[in-house]
mmCIF file of C-alpha atoms in Angstrom:
data_model
loop_
_atom_site.group_PDB
_atom_site.id
_atom_site.type_symbol
_atom_site.label_atom_id
_atom_site.label_comp_id
_atom_site.label_asym_id
_atom_site.label_seq_id
_atom_site.Cartn_x
_atom_site.Cartn_y
_atom_site.Cartn_z
ATOM 1 C CA MET A 1 -25.819 -18.602 -12.224
ATOM 2 C CA ASN A 2 -24.054 -18.001 -9.726
ATOM 3 C CA PHE A 3 -22.034 -14.459 -8.944
ATOM 4 C CA SER A 4 -20.275 -15.247 -5.280
ATOM 5 C CA ASN A 5 -18.215 -17.127 -4.277
ATOM 6 C CA THR A 6 -18.719 -18.600 -0.340
ATOM 7 C CA THR A 7 -15.888 -17.334 1.629
ATOM 8 C CA ALA A 8 -14.184 -21.563 1.219
ATOM 9 C CA GLU A 9 -14.167 -21.674 -2.015
ATOM 10 C CA VAL A 10 -12.071 -18.126 -1.872
ATOM 11 C CA THR A 11 -10.021 -19.070 0.601
ATOM 12 C CA GLN A 12 -9.085 -22.337 -1.628
ATOM 13 C CA ASN A 13 -8.426 -19.727 -4.559
ATOM 14 C CA LEU A 14 -6.179 -18.235 -2.321
ATOM 15 C CA ILE A 15 -4.378 -21.337 -1.275
ATOM 16 C CA GLU A 16 -3.878 -22.263 -6.119
ATOM 17 C CA ALA A 17 -3.025 -18.362 -6.081
ATOM 18 C CA GLY A 18 -0.072 -18.849 -3.435
ATOM 19 C CA GLU A 19 0.982 -22.065 -5.196
ATOM 20 C CA GLY A 20 0.884 -20.495 -8.389
ATOM 21 C CA LYS A 21 3.053 -17.666 -6.895
ATOM 22 C CA VAL A 22 5.216 -20.231 -5.659
ATOM 23 C CA LYS A 23 5.982 -21.784 -9.414
ATOM 24 C CA ARG A 24 6.193 -18.436 -11.195
ATOM 25 C CA PRO A 25 9.350 -17.704 -13.016
ATOM 26 C CA LEU A 26 11.489 -14.739 -11.214
ATOM 27 C CA HIS A 27 10.962 -11.994 -14.258
ATOM 28 C CA LYS A 28 7.109 -11.267 -14.092
ATOM 29 C CA MET A 29 7.284 -11.705 -10.315
ATOM 30 C CA ILE A 30 9.355 -8.598 -10.804
ATOM 31 C CA LEU A 31 7.372 -8.024 -14.030
ATOM 32 C CA LEU A 32 4.287 -7.850 -11.336
ATOM 33 C CA GLY A 33 5.274 -6.288 -8.295
ATOM 34 C CA ILE A 34 6.946 -3.295 -10.090
ATOM 35 C CA LEU A 35 3.195 -2.611 -11.522
ATOM 36 C CA ALA A 36 1.630 -3.706 -8.436
ATOM 37 C CA GLY A 37 3.722 -0.837 -6.781
ATOM 38 C CA MET A 38 3.768 1.768 -9.607
ATOM 39 C CA LEU A 39 -0.514 1.205 -9.142
ATOM 40 C CA ILE A 40 -0.497 1.742 -5.470
ATOM 41 C CA GLY A 41 1.806 4.926 -6.286
ATOM 42 C CA ALA A 42 -0.847 6.093 -8.430
ATOM 43 C CA GLY A 43 -3.622 5.464 -6.515
ATOM 44 C CA ALA A 44 -1.681 7.806 -3.465
ATOM 45 C CA MET A 45 -0.851 10.258 -6.326
ATOM 46 C CA ALA A 46 -4.121 10.921 -7.323
ATOM 47 C CA SER A 47 -4.919 11.577 -3.383
ATOM 48 C CA SER A 48 -2.405 14.018 -2.422
ATOM 49 C CA VAL A 49 -3.976 15.954 -5.530
ATOM 50 C CA ALA A 50 -7.495 15.351 -4.949
ATOM 51 C CA ILE A 51 -6.639 16.746 -1.033
ATOM 52 C CA HIS A 52 -3.316 19.345 -1.391
ATOM 53 C CA ASP A 53 -5.809 22.280 -0.700
ATOM 54 C CA ILE A 54 -8.440 20.565 1.780
ATOM 55 C CA SER A 55 -7.580 21.696 5.156
ATOM 56 C CA ASN A 56 -10.037 20.089 6.924
ATOM 57 C CA THR A 57 -8.779 17.052 7.911
ATOM 58 C CA GLY A 58 -11.961 15.114 8.513
ATOM 59 C CA ILE A 59 -12.486 16.048 5.075
ATOM 60 C CA ALA A 60 -9.338 15.844 3.414
ATOM 61 C CA ARG A 61 -9.486 11.771 5.006
ATOM 62 C CA LEU A 62 -12.704 11.294 3.261
ATOM 63 C CA VAL A 63 -11.679 12.505 0.011
ATOM 64 C CA ALA A 64 -8.202 10.023 0.496
ATOM 65 C CA GLY A 65 -10.155 7.365 1.136
ATOM 66 C CA LEU A 66 -12.682 7.440 -2.373
ATOM 67 C CA VAL A 67 -9.797 8.979 -4.407
ATOM 68 C CA PHE A 68 -6.546 6.411 -3.153
ATOM 69 C CA PRO A 69 -8.519 2.685 -3.584
ATOM 70 C CA ILE A 70 -8.212 3.238 -7.635
ATOM 71 C CA GLY A 71 -4.849 1.756 -7.419
ATOM 72 C CA PHE A 72 -5.940 -1.010 -4.979
ATOM 73 C CA VAL A 73 -8.505 -2.182 -7.929
ATOM 74 C CA MET A 74 -6.951 -1.181 -10.372
ATOM 75 C CA MET A 75 -3.861 -3.537 -9.569
ATOM 76 C CA VAL A 76 -6.482 -6.329 -8.248
ATOM 77 C CA LEU A 77 -7.903 -6.585 -11.444
ATOM 78 C CA PHE A 78 -4.363 -6.353 -13.001
ATOM 79 C CA CYS A 79 -2.986 -9.449 -10.984
ATOM 80 C CA GLY A 80 -0.351 -7.361 -9.574
ATOM 81 C CA GLU A 81 1.902 -9.024 -7.060
ATOM 82 C CA LEU A 82 1.153 -6.638 -4.030
ATOM 83 C CA PHE A 83 3.161 -7.300 -0.836
ATOM 84 C CA THR A 84 0.422 -6.330 1.507
ATOM 85 C CA GLY A 85 -1.343 -9.105 -0.203
ATOM 86 C CA ALA A 86 1.472 -12.199 -0.694
ATOM 87 C CA CYS A 87 0.311 -12.121 3.586
ATOM 88 C CA LEU A 88 -2.318 -14.559 2.895
ATOM 89 C CA MET A 89 0.166 -17.104 1.368
ATOM 90 C CA ILE A 90 0.012 -18.366 5.077
ATOM 91 C CA ILE A 91 -2.935 -19.581 4.348
ATOM 92 C CA GLY A 92 -1.131 -22.194 2.155
ATOM 93 C CA VAL A 93 1.181 -22.899 4.768
ATOM 94 C CA LEU A 94 0.016 -23.659 6.858
ATOM 95 C CA LYS A 95 -2.419 -26.309 4.807
ATOM 96 C CA GLY A 96 1.083 -28.106 4.290
ATOM 97 C CA ARG A 97 0.792 -27.409 0.271
ATOM 98 C CA TYR A 98 4.376 -25.037 0.143
ATOM 99 C CA LYS A 99 7.639 -24.156 2.623
ATOM 100 C CA VAL A 100 7.996 -21.513 4.491
ATOM 101 C CA SER A 101 10.627 -20.993 3.044
ATOM 102 C CA ASP A 102 8.686 -20.194 -0.097
ATOM 103 C CA MET A 103 6.292 -17.940 1.135
ATOM 104 C CA ILE A 104 9.809 -15.886 2.557
ATOM 105 C CA ARG A 105 11.150 -16.179 -0.998
ATOM 106 C CA VAL A 106 8.234 -15.167 -2.864
ATOM 107 C CA LEU A 107 7.478 -11.612 -0.135
ATOM 108 C CA ILE A 108 10.956 -11.279 -0.559
ATOM 109 C CA VAL A 109 11.713 -10.385 -3.794
ATOM 110 C CA VAL A 110 7.854 -8.877 -3.871
ATOM 111 C CA PHE A 111 8.346 -5.923 -1.790
ATOM 112 C CA ILE A 112 11.904 -5.009 -2.960
ATOM 113 C CA SER A 113 9.719 -5.202 -6.675
ATOM 114 C CA ASN A 114 6.960 -2.581 -5.312
ATOM 115 C CA LEU A 115 10.106 -0.941 -4.129
ATOM 116 C CA ILE A 116 11.440 -0.452 -7.647
ATOM 117 C CA GLY A 117 7.529 0.257 -8.430
ATOM 118 C CA GLY A 118 6.745 2.671 -5.850
ATOM 119 C CA ILE A 119 10.152 4.591 -5.967
ATOM 120 C CA LEU A 120 9.664 4.398 -10.641
ATOM 121 C CA PHE A 121 6.275 5.960 -9.979
ATOM 122 C CA ALA A 122 7.237 9.106 -7.265
ATOM 123 C CA ILE A 123 10.107 10.282 -9.818
ATOM 124 C CA LEU A 124 8.229 9.959 -12.916
ATOM 125 C CA VAL A 125 5.441 12.695 -11.286
ATOM 126 C CA ALA A 126 8.717 14.748 -10.005
ATOM 127 C CA PHE A 127 9.647 15.151 -13.246
ATOM 128 C CA SER A 128 6.294 15.366 -14.645
ATOM 129 C CA GLY A 129 6.113 19.415 -13.440
ATOM 130 C CA GLN A 130 3.306 18.047 -10.792
ATOM 131 C CA PHE A 131 4.826 19.517 -8.282
ATOM 132 C CA LYS A 132 3.695 22.580 -8.897
ATOM 133 C CA TYR A 133 -0.061 22.216 -8.566
ATOM 134 C CA SER A 134 -0.891 25.642 -6.959
ATOM 135 C CA ASP A 135 1.982 27.692 -6.824
ATOM 136 C CA GLY A 136 4.380 24.715 -5.383
ATOM 137 C CA LEU A 137 2.200 23.679 -2.820
ATOM 138 C CA MET A 138 1.006 20.556 -4.268
ATOM 139 C CA GLY A 139 5.475 20.269 -3.695
ATOM 140 C CA ALA A 140 4.762 21.726 -0.241
ATOM 141 C CA PHE A 141 2.236 19.020 0.596
ATOM 142 C CA THR A 142 4.162 15.994 -0.716
ATOM 143 C CA ILE A 143 6.708 17.886 1.665
ATOM 144 C CA LYS A 144 4.629 18.102 4.687
ATOM 145 C CA LEU A 145 3.423 13.944 4.223
ATOM 146 C CA ALA A 146 6.222 12.274 3.615
ATOM 147 C CA LEU A 147 7.395 13.738 6.823
ATOM 148 C CA SER A 148 4.359 13.091 8.862
ATOM 149 C CA LYS A 149 5.077 9.760 7.745
ATOM 150 C CA ALA A 150 8.902 9.460 7.882
ATOM 151 C CA ASN A 151 8.708 10.552 12.232
ATOM 152 C CA ILE A 152 6.275 8.292 13.617
ATOM 153 C CA PRO A 153 6.672 6.625 16.460
ATOM 154 C CA PHE A 154 7.638 2.282 16.204
ATOM 155 C CA GLY A 155 5.453 1.075 18.277
ATOM 156 C CA SER A 156 2.636 3.636 16.705
ATOM 157 C CA ALA A 157 3.679 2.507 12.951
ATOM 158 C CA LEU A 158 3.625 -0.758 13.648
ATOM 159 C CA ILE A 159 0.100 -0.459 15.260
ATOM 160 C CA SER A 160 -1.039 1.392 11.774
ATOM 161 C CA GLY A 161 0.301 -1.138 10.448
ATOM 162 C CA ILE A 162 -1.724 -3.467 11.439
ATOM 163 C CA LEU A 163 -4.568 -2.296 11.394
ATOM 164 C CA CYS A 164 -3.391 -1.457 7.970
ATOM 165 C CA ASN A 165 -2.975 -4.535 6.485
ATOM 166 C CA PHE A 166 -6.279 -6.277 8.292
ATOM 167 C CA PHE A 167 -8.553 -3.576 5.921
ATOM 168 C CA VAL A 168 -6.109 -4.582 2.747
ATOM 169 C CA CYS A 169 -6.805 -7.657 3.227
ATOM 170 C CA LEU A 170 -10.064 -7.823 3.871
ATOM 171 C CA GLY A 171 -10.085 -6.914 0.761
ATOM 172 C CA VAL A 172 -8.642 -9.146 -1.361
ATOM 173 C CA VAL A 173 -10.986 -11.378 0.241
ATOM 174 C CA MET A 174 -14.315 -9.630 -0.732
ATOM 175 C CA ALA A 175 -13.111 -9.099 -3.902
ATOM 176 C CA GLY A 176 -12.728 -12.554 -4.223
ATOM 177 C CA LEU A 177 -16.186 -13.524 -2.871
ATOM 178 C CA SER A 178 -17.643 -11.967 -6.712
ATOM 179 C CA LYS A 179 -17.187 -13.698 -10.196
ATOM 180 C CA ASP A 180 -17.749 -10.318 -12.077
ATOM 181 C CA ILE A 181 -15.983 -7.010 -12.625
ATOM 182 C CA SER A 182 -18.449 -4.797 -11.513
ATOM 183 C CA GLY A 183 -18.642 -6.859 -7.739
ATOM 184 C CA LYS A 184 -14.451 -7.229 -7.436
ATOM 185 C CA VAL A 185 -14.321 -3.592 -7.503
ATOM 186 C CA LEU A 186 -16.991 -2.781 -5.514
ATOM 187 C CA ALA A 187 -15.810 -5.327 -2.742
ATOM 188 C CA SER A 188 -12.868 -4.216 -2.762
ATOM 189 C CA PHE A 189 -12.551 -0.496 -2.781
ATOM 190 C CA LEU A 190 -14.991 -0.829 0.983
ATOM 191 C CA PRO A 191 -11.691 -2.060 2.873
ATOM 192 C CA ILE A 192 -9.857 0.368 1.298
ATOM 193 C CA MET A 193 -12.017 2.926 1.985
ATOM 194 C CA THR A 194 -11.564 2.578 5.432
ATOM 195 C CA PHE A 195 -7.951 2.049 5.798
ATOM 196 C CA VAL A 196 -7.685 5.044 4.143
ATOM 197 C CA THR A 197 -9.750 7.502 5.863
ATOM 198 C CA GLY A 198 -8.472 6.181 8.792
ATOM 199 C CA GLY A 199 -5.087 7.201 7.824
ATOM 200 C CA PHE A 200 -3.229 3.823 8.625
ATOM 201 C CA GLU A 201 0.613 3.174 7.021
ATOM 202 C CA HIS A 202 0.852 0.836 3.916
ATOM 203 C CA CYS A 203 4.183 -0.622 3.837
ATOM 204 C CA VAL A 204 3.616 -0.187 -0.482
ATOM 205 C CA ALA A 205 2.126 2.657 -0.051
ATOM 206 C CA ASN A 206 4.471 4.190 1.325
ATOM 207 C CA MET A 207 7.391 3.558 -1.292
ATOM 208 C CA PHE A 208 5.904 6.197 -3.304
ATOM 209 C CA TYR A 209 4.767 8.887 -0.322
ATOM 210 C CA ILE A 210 8.304 9.284 1.349
ATOM 211 C CA PRO A 211 10.886 8.854 -1.792
ATOM 212 C CA ALA A 212 7.886 11.265 -3.541
ATOM 213 C CA GLY A 213 8.245 14.134 -0.684
ATOM 214 C CA ILE A 214 12.400 13.796 -0.595
ATOM 215 C CA PHE A 215 12.468 14.245 -4.253
ATOM 216 C CA ALA A 216 10.642 17.372 -3.577
ATOM 217 C CA ALA A 217 12.299 18.287 -0.881
ATOM 218 C CA GLY A 218 15.025 18.563 -3.261
ATOM 219 C CA ASN A 219 13.792 21.385 -5.155
ATOM 220 C CA SER A 220 14.326 24.885 -2.416
ATOM 221 C CA LYS A 221 10.866 26.501 -4.036
ATOM 222 C CA TYR A 222 8.948 23.539 -3.029
ATOM 223 C CA ALA A 223 10.719 23.509 0.819
ATOM 224 C CA GLU A 224 10.426 26.546 1.232
ATOM 225 C CA VAL A 225 6.790 26.813 1.152
ATOM 226 C CA ALA A 226 6.236 23.892 3.182
ATOM 227 C CA MET A 227 8.162 25.855 5.437
ATOM 228 C CA THR A 228 6.153 29.338 5.004
ATOM 229 C CA LYS A 229 2.564 27.142 4.931
ATOM 230 C CA TYR A 230 3.326 24.626 7.569
ATOM 231 C CA GLY A 231 6.114 26.007 9.988
ATOM 232 C CA ILE A 232 8.611 23.040 8.779
ATOM 233 C CA THR A 233 11.893 23.798 10.056
ATOM 234 C CA ALA A 234 15.349 22.942 8.403
ATOM 235 C CA GLU A 235 15.668 20.979 10.741
ATOM 236 C CA LYS A 236 12.837 18.883 10.934
ATOM 237 C CA LEU A 237 12.744 18.917 7.206
ATOM 238 C CA ALA A 238 16.567 17.011 7.428
ATOM 239 C CA THR A 239 14.778 14.438 8.874
ATOM 240 C CA LEU A 240 12.951 13.322 5.600
ATOM 241 C CA ASN A 241 15.726 11.383 4.094
ATOM 242 C CA TRP A 242 16.236 7.103 2.860
ATOM 243 C CA LYS A 243 17.665 6.583 6.416
ATOM 244 C CA ASN A 244 14.144 7.479 7.951
ATOM 245 C CA PHE A 245 12.284 6.367 4.728
ATOM 246 C CA LEU A 246 13.731 2.424 5.323
ATOM 247 C CA LEU A 247 14.454 2.666 9.013
ATOM 248 C CA THR A 248 11.248 4.741 11.040
ATOM 249 C CA ASN A 249 8.186 4.032 8.690
ATOM 250 C CA GLU A 250 8.897 0.612 6.286
ATOM 251 C CA LEU A 251 10.178 -1.476 8.697
ATOM 252 C CA PRO A 252 7.862 -0.564 12.145
ATOM 253 C CA VAL A 253 5.102 -0.790 8.720
ATOM 254 C CA THR A 254 5.955 -3.785 7.594
ATOM 255 C CA ILE A 255 5.621 -6.347 10.982
ATOM 256 C CA GLY A 256 3.045 -4.492 10.948
ATOM 257 C CA ASN A 257 1.644 -4.997 7.975
ATOM 258 C CA ILE A 258 2.396 -8.872 8.148
ATOM 259 C CA ILE A 259 0.679 -9.143 11.503
ATOM 260 C CA GLY A 260 -2.144 -7.777 9.771
ATOM 261 C CA GLY A 261 -2.396 -9.633 7.072
ATOM 262 C CA MET A 262 -1.184 -12.989 8.201
ATOM 263 C CA LEU A 263 -2.746 -13.513 11.863
ATOM 264 C CA PHE A 264 -5.351 -11.760 11.337
ATOM 265 C CA ILE A 265 -6.746 -12.848 8.479
ATOM 266 C CA GLY A 266 -4.503 -15.502 7.469
ATOM 267 C CA VAL A 267 -5.005 -17.754 10.262
ATOM 268 C CA VAL A 268 -8.568 -16.973 10.856
ATOM 269 C CA MET A 269 -8.687 -18.318 7.661
ATOM 270 C CA TYR A 270 -7.536 -20.741 8.028
ATOM 271 C CA ILE A 271 -8.575 -21.992 11.198
ATOM 272 C CA VAL A 272 -12.211 -21.599 9.808
ATOM 273 C CA TYR A 273 -12.732 -21.969 6.484
ATOM 274 C CA SER A 274 -9.202 -24.134 5.155
ATOM 275 C CA LYS A 275 -11.190 -27.513 6.200
ATOM 276 C CA GLU A 276 -15.268 -27.153 4.187
#
């Protein structure tokens, strides 16, 4: 029995999956997109809890890299609709199986649905009392992390987004190489661990990280701990807002994610494997 697919077979499967997305009813696409946003948020939440009291940057990044992929694996196994993975629809467009307008429609619906899911999960976490961990240090760390993301220079965020979705789409492809669940888990885990350990920017993960930080900053206790522990000023804290979330982070990171997924993985797979 063959337990794996060839890369050419994965390419064909991705084209057919793209056709499925184009034909999928809107309400199902929205629900699967919201679920994907929540599951990626779950991985982000778990990694934040795991590293919130680790001072060594290298160790913290490694631990985050080991924990975060759990959310991605759950999303893959449940067949959620993830914006960054949907960038691979470019293969079907280049193959002529559906139109550019079809791909854009799907990407817009999935992006908005992921955004709803990420913010919804952040709201649930905020009300769960999780920010109280370690005498409020969890909330303070959430603020610090969100601030670091909401103030990245445009160019850096763009390049970081490219690198991120190079690995995310590689994870989607590698998961498709395996026909069994254990193989899919391991194959998808490795690239996601790499991008998280590298600290690259993922637009859907940030749909949880930054809103969670905004909600935590709304509590004076967590804001005070953040100022005391991390030396965050009131002026700096004021930059953690919805405008910076969308324009300073999401905009460049999303553009970068699109380039990384479509150009560096999707177009390459079309050129190399689609005709085999």
